[in-house]
Amino acid sequence: MESSGTNSPSWELLLPAAAAPARSRGRQLQEALREAVRSGRLAAGTRLPASRELAADLGVSRGLVTEAYEQLTAEGYLRSGRGAGTWVGDSARAAVRGAARGTRDLAPHQVDALVSFRPGTPDLSLFPRTAWAAAHTAVLNTLEHHALGYPDPRGLPQLRIALAALLTRRRGVVADPERIVVCSGVAQAMTLLGFVLNAAGRHTVGVEDPGSPEHATLFSAAGLRTTLLPLDDEGLAIGPLAASGVRTVQTTPAHHFPSGIGYSAARRAELLEWARSVDGLIVEDDYDGDFRYDRAPVGALQGLDPERVAYTGSVSKSLAPGLRLGWLLAPGWLTDEIVARKRTLDLGHPVIDQATLAAFITGGGYDRRLRRCQRLYRERRDTLLAALAEHFPGTEVSGIAAGLHVIARLPERYGPESGFLRRAERSKVAVRPLSDYGSARPQDGCVRLVLGYAHLAPSEIVRGVRLLAQAN
C-alpha cells in the first residue's frame, strides 16, 4: 500500500483494533484511525487504501472499513471525492498542532476569562431539569419494548409528528413528518446534505461571508468546495451569487450570523427566484429563529418554496447543545438519499432521547421554556445595551432585536482592533471581533465585537463591560 506523502504509513497500527471483539471492532477501528490522524502517524495528504484492500489486509469486513471512512470524513479527519479515493484531510494539521500545544491553544481571547462574551451559547443553568426528567420518566414507563430496536433513520414517528406541528406553528414551515430527518444537531444535517449533494454531482456550495466558519468546515468534510459570498444590508447579495455559478447556497435569513440583520422580504423573494432559475437549492440554518424581542419572528424561508429550500434547526439554542437533537427538512427530491446516508452513518438517533423530546413538546414544556427564555434574554440584551451606552458612549449596536448576540461598533478612539483585544485579554474578558467571521476588513479603524449575552446574568454583563472600559 502506498501513500501520497513521502513516507508510506504502516497499517499495522490498526491491527489491534481489527482483533477486537466483534461487537466493538467497528468503534475501535474508527478510534484507531482517529488517533493515528491526531498523533500525526497519518499525515495530512496521506492517501488511504481502498476499503476492500484495507479490509482484506486487516481481516475485517469491507463494511467496517467503509463505515469508518465515512464517519471520519463526516468528522473532518478524512476527505474523499468521487473516483479520487480517501485521504487524510488538511484539518489533520490543526489537530496535530493542537495536540502539541495542549492547553496553551485555547480559543482566541478566552484565556482564564472572568467574563466571556463569546457568542452562541444559551444559559445552560436554565435547562428545565424537572420538566425534562418528568418527560423522561413518562417515556420509560410507556415506551413499548419494540420501540427500543433499531429506529427508523428518519427518527421516531411521534417526534417527527411533534416537530412538524411545532415548526408549522412557530416558524411557518411546510412540514411533512415523512420528510423530517432527526439529526445530531445542525452539524449532522449539514454533513448529510453535503454527502448527498456531492454524490449528485453538486461539488460546490456558496456560504455567507461573513458567516459561521462551521458551515464551510462541515461542507468541506463532506467533500464539497466552498465559495464565499458577500452580503449587503438586505441579505445575501444576488449579483455575486449569480456570478459565482454555484447552485447551492447556505443562508441564515431569519437572523444572519454574525451581522444580526434579517433578510428583507425583497431579498428573500430574489433568492428564491435565483434558486428557481438555476435549479438550485437554498440551505436554511434557522439557528435561533424563535428568539425575536421586538415583534413576532419572521417565518422561515422554507415556507415560501419547500422544494427549493432545505430547512435545518435544533434545540442547541432553545434547550442545550449537549442534547445533540436537531432536524433536517429537505425537498422531496433529496429525502430518500438523505435517509439512506443517515442510516449508513449511525443507524438512527437514540430512541429514548427522541421520545423524551417528543413528550416535552407535546406536553407544552417546549413552549413554556421558550417563553421564559425570551423574557430573560430580552432583559439581558437590554442590560448589555445600557452598559455599553454608559461605559462606551457612542457605541452603535446593529442588527435586529433577536437571537443571543449583538454587533457592537465602538467609537474609533478604542481602536485599533489588535490593541483593544490585547487589553481585553489582560482584563480577562473574552470577546470575539467581527473580523473573526469574514474575509472583509472595514477600513474605518473601528472595533466591531460580536457579543454574546444570553448565557450571562445581568450582573455579569455589567461587570464584563465595566472591566473592558477600565482596560481601555
Coordinates of C-alpha atoms in Angstrom, one line a residue:
M1 CA 0.0 0.0 0.0
E2 CA 1.3 3.4 -0.9
S3 CA 0.9 6.9 0.4
S4 CA 0.8 10.2 -1.5
G5 CA 3.3 11.6 1.1
T6 CA 7.0 11.0 1.3
N7 CA 6.7 8.1 3.7
S8 CA 4.4 5.1 3.4
P9 CA 2.5 4.6 6.7
S10 CA 2.4 1.2 8.4
W11 CA -1.1 -0.1 8.6
E12 CA -0.1 -2.4 11.4
L13 CA -1.1 0.3 13.8
L14 CA -4.7 -0.8 13.0
L15 CA -4.2 -4.5 13.7
P16 CA -5.1 -4.3 17.5
A17 CA -8.5 -2.7 16.6
A18 CA -9.1 -5.4 13.9
A19 CA -8.5 -8.1 16.6
A20 CA -11.0 -6.5 19.0
P21 CA -14.3 -8.4 19.8
A22 CA -16.8 -8.3 17.0
R23 CA -19.3 -6.0 18.8
S24 CA -16.7 -3.3 19.4
R25 CA -14.5 -3.8 16.3
G26 CA -16.0 -1.0 14.2
R27 CA -15.8 1.5 17.0
Q28 CA -12.2 0.6 17.8
L29 CA -11.2 0.8 14.2
Q30 CA -12.6 4.3 14.0
E31 CA -10.8 5.3 17.2
A32 CA -7.5 3.8 16.0
L33 CA -7.8 5.8 12.7
R34 CA -8.8 8.9 14.5
E35 CA -5.9 8.7 16.9
A36 CA -3.4 8.0 14.1
V37 CA -4.5 11.2 12.4
R38 CA -4.4 13.2 15.7
S39 CA -0.9 11.9 16.6
G40 CA 0.5 12.6 13.1
R41 CA 1.2 9.0 12.3
L42 CA -1.2 9.5 9.4
A43 CA -0.1 12.9 8.0
A44 CA -2.3 15.3 6.1
G45 CA -2.4 14.4 2.5
T46 CA -1.9 10.7 3.1
R47 CA -4.0 8.5 0.7
L48 CA -5.7 5.6 2.4
P49 CA -6.0 2.2 0.8
A50 CA -9.3 1.3 -0.9
S51 CA -11.8 0.0 1.6
R52 CA -11.7 -3.5 0.0
E53 CA -7.9 -3.6 0.2
L54 CA -7.6 -2.4 3.8
A55 CA -10.4 -4.8 4.9
A56 CA -8.5 -7.7 3.3
D57 CA -5.2 -6.8 5.0
L58 CA -6.9 -6.4 8.4
G59 CA -9.1 -9.4 8.1
V60 CA -12.3 -7.5 8.7
S61 CA -15.4 -6.9 6.6
R62 CA -15.3 -4.2 4.0
G63 CA -18.4 -2.7 5.6
L64 CA -16.5 -1.9 8.8
V65 CA -13.8 0.0 6.8
T66 CA -16.4 1.8 4.7
E67 CA -18.3 2.9 7.8
A68 CA -15.0 4.0 9.5
Y69 CA -14.0 6.1 6.4
E70 CA -17.5 7.7 6.2
Q71 CA -17.6 8.5 9.9
L72 CA -14.1 10.1 9.9
T73 CA -14.9 12.0 6.8
A74 CA -18.0 13.4 8.5
E75 CA -15.9 14.4 11.4
G76 CA -13.3 16.2 9.2
Y77 CA -10.4 13.8 9.7
L78 CA -10.6 12.4 6.2
R79 CA -11.7 13.8 2.8
S80 CA -13.0 11.9 -0.2
G81 CA -14.1 12.5 -3.7
R82 CA -15.7 10.5 -6.4
G83 CA -13.0 8.5 -8.1
A84 CA -10.3 10.2 -6.1
G85 CA -10.1 7.9 -3.1
T86 CA -9.9 8.7 0.5
W87 CA -7.2 11.0 2.0
V88 CA -6.3 12.4 5.4
G89 CA -7.8 15.9 5.4
D90 CA -6.0 19.2 5.8
S91 CA -7.7 19.7 9.2
A92 CA -5.4 17.0 10.5
R93 CA -2.6 19.5 10.6
A94 CA -4.6 21.6 13.0
A95 CA -5.3 18.5 15.1
V96 CA -1.6 17.7 15.4
R97 CA -0.7 21.3 16.2
G98 CA -3.4 21.4 18.8
A99 CA -2.3 18.2 20.5
A100 CA 1.3 19.5 20.6
R101 CA 0.3 22.8 22.2
G102 CA -2.2 21.3 24.6
T103 CA -3.9 23.8 26.9
R104 CA -1.9 26.7 25.5
D105 CA -4.0 26.6 22.4
L106 CA -7.3 27.9 23.8
A107 CA -9.8 29.8 21.7
P108 CA -8.8 33.4 20.9
H109 CA -9.3 35.9 23.7
Q110 CA -10.7 33.2 26.1
V111 CA -7.8 32.5 28.5
D112 CA -8.9 32.4 32.1
A113 CA -11.8 34.7 31.5
L114 CA -13.6 36.3 34.3
V115 CA -16.5 37.2 31.9
S116 CA -16.9 35.6 28.5
F117 CA -19.0 37.4 25.9
R118 CA -18.3 34.7 23.3
P119 CA -21.5 34.2 21.3
G120 CA -23.5 31.1 20.6
T121 CA -24.4 29.6 24.0
P122 CA -27.7 29.8 25.8
D123 CA -27.9 29.9 29.6
L124 CA -27.4 26.2 30.5
S125 CA -28.4 26.9 34.1
L126 CA -31.9 27.4 32.9
F127 CA -32.2 23.9 31.5
P128 CA -35.6 22.6 32.6
R129 CA -34.3 19.6 34.5
T130 CA -37.5 18.9 36.4
A131 CA -39.8 19.0 33.4
W132 CA -37.2 17.1 31.3
A133 CA -36.9 14.4 33.9
A134 CA -40.7 14.1 34.1
A135 CA -40.9 13.6 30.4
H136 CA -38.0 11.1 30.5
T137 CA -39.7 9.1 33.3
A138 CA -43.0 9.1 31.4
V139 CA -41.3 7.8 28.3
L140 CA -39.6 5.0 30.2
N141 CA -42.9 4.0 31.7
T142 CA -44.8 4.0 28.5
L143 CA -42.4 3.2 25.6
E144 CA -43.2 -0.1 24.1
H145 CA -40.5 -2.7 24.0
H146 CA -40.3 -2.9 20.2
A147 CA -39.6 0.8 20.0
L148 CA -36.1 0.1 21.6
G149 CA -35.0 -1.7 18.5
Y150 CA -33.1 -0.1 15.6
P151 CA -35.1 3.1 14.8
D152 CA -36.3 4.5 11.5
P153 CA -33.3 6.5 10.4
R154 CA -35.6 9.4 9.9
G155 CA -36.5 9.4 13.6
L156 CA -39.3 8.3 15.8
P157 CA -42.7 8.9 14.2
Q158 CA -44.0 10.6 17.3
L159 CA -41.1 13.1 17.4
R160 CA -41.4 13.8 13.6
I161 CA -45.1 14.5 14.1
A162 CA -44.5 16.7 17.1
L163 CA -41.8 18.6 15.2
A164 CA -43.9 19.1 12.1
A165 CA -46.7 20.6 14.2
L166 CA -44.2 22.8 16.2
L167 CA -42.4 24.1 13.1
T168 CA -45.6 24.8 11.2
R169 CA -47.0 26.7 14.1
R170 CA -43.9 28.6 15.3
R171 CA -41.8 29.0 12.1
G172 CA -44.3 28.8 9.2
V173 CA -42.6 25.8 7.8
V174 CA -44.3 23.4 5.4
A175 CA -43.6 20.3 7.4
D176 CA -44.4 16.8 6.3
P177 CA -43.4 14.4 9.1
E178 CA -42.3 11.9 6.4
R179 CA -39.7 14.3 5.1
I180 CA -38.3 15.3 8.5
V181 CA -35.0 13.6 9.5
V182 CA -33.9 13.8 13.1
C183 CA -30.2 14.6 13.3
S184 CA -27.4 15.1 15.8
G185 CA -27.9 18.9 15.6
V186 CA -27.5 21.1 12.6
A187 CA -23.9 19.9 12.2
Q188 CA -25.0 16.5 11.1
A189 CA -27.8 17.9 9.0
M190 CA -25.2 20.0 7.0
T191 CA -22.9 17.0 6.7
L192 CA -25.7 14.8 5.4
L193 CA -26.7 17.4 2.8
G194 CA -23.0 17.7 1.8
F195 CA -22.6 14.0 1.2
V196 CA -25.8 13.7 -0.8
L197 CA -25.1 16.8 -2.9
N198 CA -21.6 15.7 -3.6
A199 CA -22.8 12.3 -4.7
A200 CA -25.3 14.0 -7.0
G201 CA -22.6 16.0 -8.7
R202 CA -23.0 19.3 -6.9
H203 CA -19.5 19.8 -5.7
T204 CA -19.5 23.5 -4.7
V205 CA -21.7 25.3 -2.2
G206 CA -21.8 29.0 -1.5
V207 CA -21.5 30.2 2.1
E208 CA -22.3 33.6 3.6
D209 CA -19.3 35.9 4.1
P210 CA -19.2 36.9 6.9
G211 CA -20.7 33.8 8.4
S212 CA -20.2 30.9 10.8
P213 CA -16.9 29.2 10.0
E214 CA -18.5 25.9 10.9
H215 CA -20.6 25.8 7.7
A216 CA -17.6 25.8 5.4
T217 CA -15.9 23.2 7.6
L218 CA -18.8 20.9 7.6
F219 CA -19.3 21.1 3.8
S220 CA -15.6 20.6 3.2
A221 CA -15.7 17.5 5.4
A222 CA -18.3 16.1 3.1
G223 CA -16.0 16.7 0.1
L224 CA -17.6 20.0 -1.2
R225 CA -15.7 23.1 -2.2
T226 CA -17.0 26.3 -0.7
T227 CA -17.3 29.8 -2.3
L228 CA -17.5 32.9 0.0
L229 CA -20.4 35.1 -1.0
P230 CA -20.8 38.7 0.3
L231 CA -23.8 40.3 2.0
D232 CA -25.3 43.7 1.8
D233 CA -27.8 45.5 4.1
E234 CA -30.7 43.3 2.9
G235 CA -29.0 39.9 3.0
L236 CA -27.0 37.7 0.6
A237 CA -26.0 39.9 -2.4
I238 CA -27.7 38.4 -5.5
G239 CA -25.3 39.8 -8.1
P240 CA -22.2 38.0 -6.7
L241 CA -24.3 34.9 -6.1
A242 CA -25.5 34.7 -9.7
A243 CA -21.9 35.4 -11.0
S244 CA -20.4 32.6 -8.8
G245 CA -22.0 29.8 -10.7
V246 CA -22.9 27.8 -7.6
R247 CA -26.3 26.1 -7.5
T248 CA -26.4 25.5 -3.7
V249 CA -26.1 28.2 -1.1
Q250 CA -26.2 28.3 2.7
T251 CA -28.1 31.1 4.4
T252 CA -29.3 32.3 7.8
P253 CA -32.2 34.5 6.6
A254 CA -34.2 35.0 9.8
H255 CA -31.2 36.4 11.8
H256 CA -27.9 36.4 9.9
F257 CA -24.9 35.2 11.9
P258 CA -23.0 37.2 12.8
S259 CA -24.2 40.6 11.4
G260 CA -27.6 40.3 13.1
I261 CA -29.6 41.5 10.1
G262 CA -32.8 39.9 8.9
Y263 CA -33.1 39.3 5.2
S264 CA -35.6 41.7 3.7
A265 CA -38.8 40.5 2.1
A266 CA -37.5 41.6 -1.3
R267 CA -34.2 39.8 -0.9
R268 CA -35.9 36.6 0.2
A269 CA -38.0 36.7 -3.0
E270 CA -34.9 37.4 -5.1
L271 CA -33.1 34.5 -3.5
L272 CA -35.9 32.1 -4.3
E273 CA -36.1 33.4 -7.8
W274 CA -32.4 32.7 -8.2
A275 CA -32.9 29.1 -7.0
R276 CA -35.7 28.5 -9.5
S277 CA -33.7 30.0 -12.3
V278 CA -30.7 27.7 -11.8
D279 CA -32.4 24.6 -10.5
G280 CA -30.7 25.5 -7.2
L281 CA -31.0 24.7 -3.5
I282 CA -31.0 27.1 -0.6
V283 CA -29.9 25.6 2.8
E284 CA -31.6 27.5 5.6
D285 CA -30.0 27.4 9.0
D286 CA -32.7 28.6 11.4
Y287 CA -30.4 28.5 14.3
D288 CA -32.2 31.0 16.6
G289 CA -35.4 31.8 14.8
D290 CA -37.6 31.6 17.9
F291 CA -35.9 34.5 19.6
R292 CA -37.2 37.8 18.4
Y293 CA -37.8 40.5 21.0
D294 CA -39.5 43.4 19.2
R295 CA -42.1 41.6 17.2
A296 CA -43.3 38.1 16.2
P297 CA -40.5 36.2 14.5
V298 CA -40.4 36.3 10.7
G299 CA -41.4 32.9 9.3
A300 CA -38.8 30.6 7.8
L301 CA -37.8 31.0 4.1
Q302 CA -38.7 27.3 3.5
G303 CA -42.4 28.0 3.9
L304 CA -42.3 30.0 0.6
D305 CA -40.9 27.2 -1.5
P306 CA -40.4 23.8 0.2
E307 CA -38.9 22.3 -3.0
R308 CA -36.1 24.8 -3.2
V309 CA -35.1 25.1 0.5
A310 CA -33.6 22.6 2.8
Y311 CA -34.5 23.7 6.3
T312 CA -32.3 22.9 9.4
G313 CA -32.7 23.6 13.1
S314 CA -32.0 22.2 16.5
V315 CA -32.6 22.6 20.3
S316 CA -29.0 23.8 20.8
K317 CA -30.1 27.4 21.4
S318 CA -33.5 26.7 22.8
L319 CA -32.6 23.9 25.3
A320 CA -28.9 22.9 25.3
P321 CA -26.3 22.0 22.6
G322 CA -25.3 18.9 24.6
L323 CA -28.6 17.2 23.8
R324 CA -27.5 16.8 20.1
L325 CA -31.0 16.9 18.8
G326 CA -31.8 18.7 15.6
W327 CA -33.7 18.2 12.3
L328 CA -33.5 18.4 8.6
L329 CA -36.5 19.0 6.4
A330 CA -35.4 18.6 2.8
P331 CA -37.1 18.8 -0.6
G332 CA -38.7 15.6 -1.7
W333 CA -36.1 15.0 -4.4
L334 CA -33.4 14.8 -1.7
T335 CA -35.2 13.0 1.1
D336 CA -34.6 9.4 0.1
E337 CA -30.9 9.9 -0.4
I338 CA -30.6 11.8 2.9
V339 CA -32.4 9.0 4.8
A340 CA -30.1 6.3 3.2
R341 CA -27.0 8.3 4.2
K342 CA -28.3 8.8 7.7
R343 CA -28.7 5.0 8.0
T344 CA -25.1 4.3 7.0
L345 CA -23.7 7.0 9.4
D346 CA -25.3 5.9 12.6
L347 CA -28.4 3.7 12.1
G348 CA -30.6 6.4 13.6
H349 CA -30.7 8.7 16.6
P350 CA -31.1 7.4 20.2
V351 CA -34.7 6.4 20.8
I352 CA -35.2 7.5 24.4
D353 CA -33.8 11.0 23.7
Q354 CA -36.2 11.3 20.8
A355 CA -39.2 10.1 22.7
T356 CA -38.3 12.5 25.6
L357 CA -38.2 15.5 23.3
A358 CA -41.5 14.4 21.7
A359 CA -43.2 14.2 25.1
F360 CA -41.6 17.5 26.2
I361 CA -43.0 19.3 23.1
T362 CA -46.5 17.7 23.1
G363 CA -46.8 18.3 26.8
G364 CA -46.2 22.1 26.4
G365 CA -42.8 22.1 28.1
Y366 CA -41.0 23.4 25.0
D367 CA -43.3 26.4 24.6
R368 CA -43.1 27.3 28.3
R369 CA -39.3 27.1 28.0
L370 CA -39.2 29.4 25.0
R371 CA -41.5 32.0 26.7
R372 CA -39.2 32.0 29.8
C373 CA -36.0 32.3 27.8
Q374 CA -37.4 35.1 25.6
R375 CA -38.3 37.2 28.6
L376 CA -34.9 36.6 30.3
Y377 CA -32.8 37.1 27.1
R378 CA -34.6 40.2 26.2
E379 CA -33.8 41.6 29.7
R380 CA -30.2 40.7 29.3
R381 CA -30.0 42.2 25.8
D382 CA -31.4 45.5 27.3
T383 CA -28.8 45.3 30.1
L384 CA -26.0 44.9 27.6
L385 CA -27.1 47.9 25.5
A386 CA -27.5 50.0 28.6
A387 CA -24.0 49.0 29.9
L388 CA -22.4 49.8 26.5
A389 CA -24.1 53.2 26.4
E390 CA -22.8 54.0 29.9
H391 CA -19.2 52.7 29.6
F392 CA -18.6 53.1 25.8
P393 CA -20.6 56.2 24.8
G394 CA -21.1 56.5 21.1
T395 CA -21.2 52.7 20.5
E396 CA -23.5 51.6 17.7
V397 CA -25.4 48.3 18.1
S398 CA -26.6 46.9 14.8
G399 CA -28.9 44.1 13.7
I400 CA -32.5 43.3 14.7
A401 CA -33.6 42.7 18.3
A402 CA -33.2 38.9 18.1
G403 CA -31.1 35.9 18.9
L404 CA -28.3 35.5 21.5
H405 CA -25.8 38.1 20.4
V406 CA -25.3 41.7 19.2
I407 CA -22.8 43.5 17.0
A408 CA -21.3 46.5 18.8
R409 CA -19.3 49.1 16.7
L410 CA -17.1 51.0 19.2
P411 CA -16.1 54.6 18.5
E412 CA -12.8 55.0 16.6
R413 CA -10.9 56.1 19.7
Y414 CA -10.9 52.5 21.0
G415 CA -9.0 51.1 18.0
P416 CA -7.1 49.6 16.6
E417 CA -8.7 46.2 17.0
S418 CA -5.5 44.4 17.8
G419 CA -4.7 46.7 20.7
F420 CA -8.2 46.5 22.1
L421 CA -8.2 42.7 22.0
R422 CA -4.9 42.6 23.9
R423 CA -6.2 44.9 26.5
A424 CA -9.4 42.8 26.8
E425 CA -7.3 39.7 27.3
R426 CA -5.3 41.4 30.0
S427 CA -8.6 42.3 31.8
K428 CA -9.7 38.7 31.5
V429 CA -12.8 39.4 29.4
A430 CA -13.3 37.1 26.5
V431 CA -14.6 38.7 23.3
R432 CA -14.7 37.9 19.6
P433 CA -14.2 40.5 16.9
L434 CA -16.5 40.5 13.9
S435 CA -13.3 40.1 11.8
D436 CA -13.1 36.5 13.0
Y437 CA -16.1 35.6 10.9
G438 CA -15.4 37.1 7.5
S439 CA -12.9 37.9 4.8
A440 CA -13.6 41.7 4.6
R441 CA -11.9 44.2 6.8
P442 CA -13.5 47.6 7.4
Q443 CA -11.1 50.5 6.8
D444 CA -12.6 52.9 9.3
G445 CA -10.4 51.7 12.2
C446 CA -13.3 50.9 14.5
V447 CA -13.5 47.9 16.7
R448 CA -16.5 45.7 15.9
L449 CA -17.4 43.0 18.5
V450 CA -19.8 40.0 18.4
L451 CA -21.1 40.0 22.0
G452 CA -23.0 37.0 23.3
Y453 CA -25.2 37.8 26.3
A454 CA -27.8 35.1 26.7
H455 CA -25.6 32.9 29.0
L456 CA -24.7 35.7 31.3
A457 CA -26.6 37.0 34.3
P458 CA -27.3 40.8 34.2
S459 CA -24.7 41.5 36.9
E460 CA -22.1 39.6 34.9
I461 CA -22.9 41.6 31.8
V462 CA -22.4 44.9 33.6
R463 CA -19.2 43.7 35.2
G464 CA -17.8 42.5 31.9
V465 CA -18.5 45.8 30.1
R466 CA -17.1 47.7 33.1
L467 CA -13.9 45.7 33.1
L468 CA -13.5 46.3 29.3
A469 CA -14.0 50.0 29.8
Q470 CA -11.4 50.2 32.7
A471 CA -8.9 48.4 30.5
N472 CA -9.4 50.9 27.7

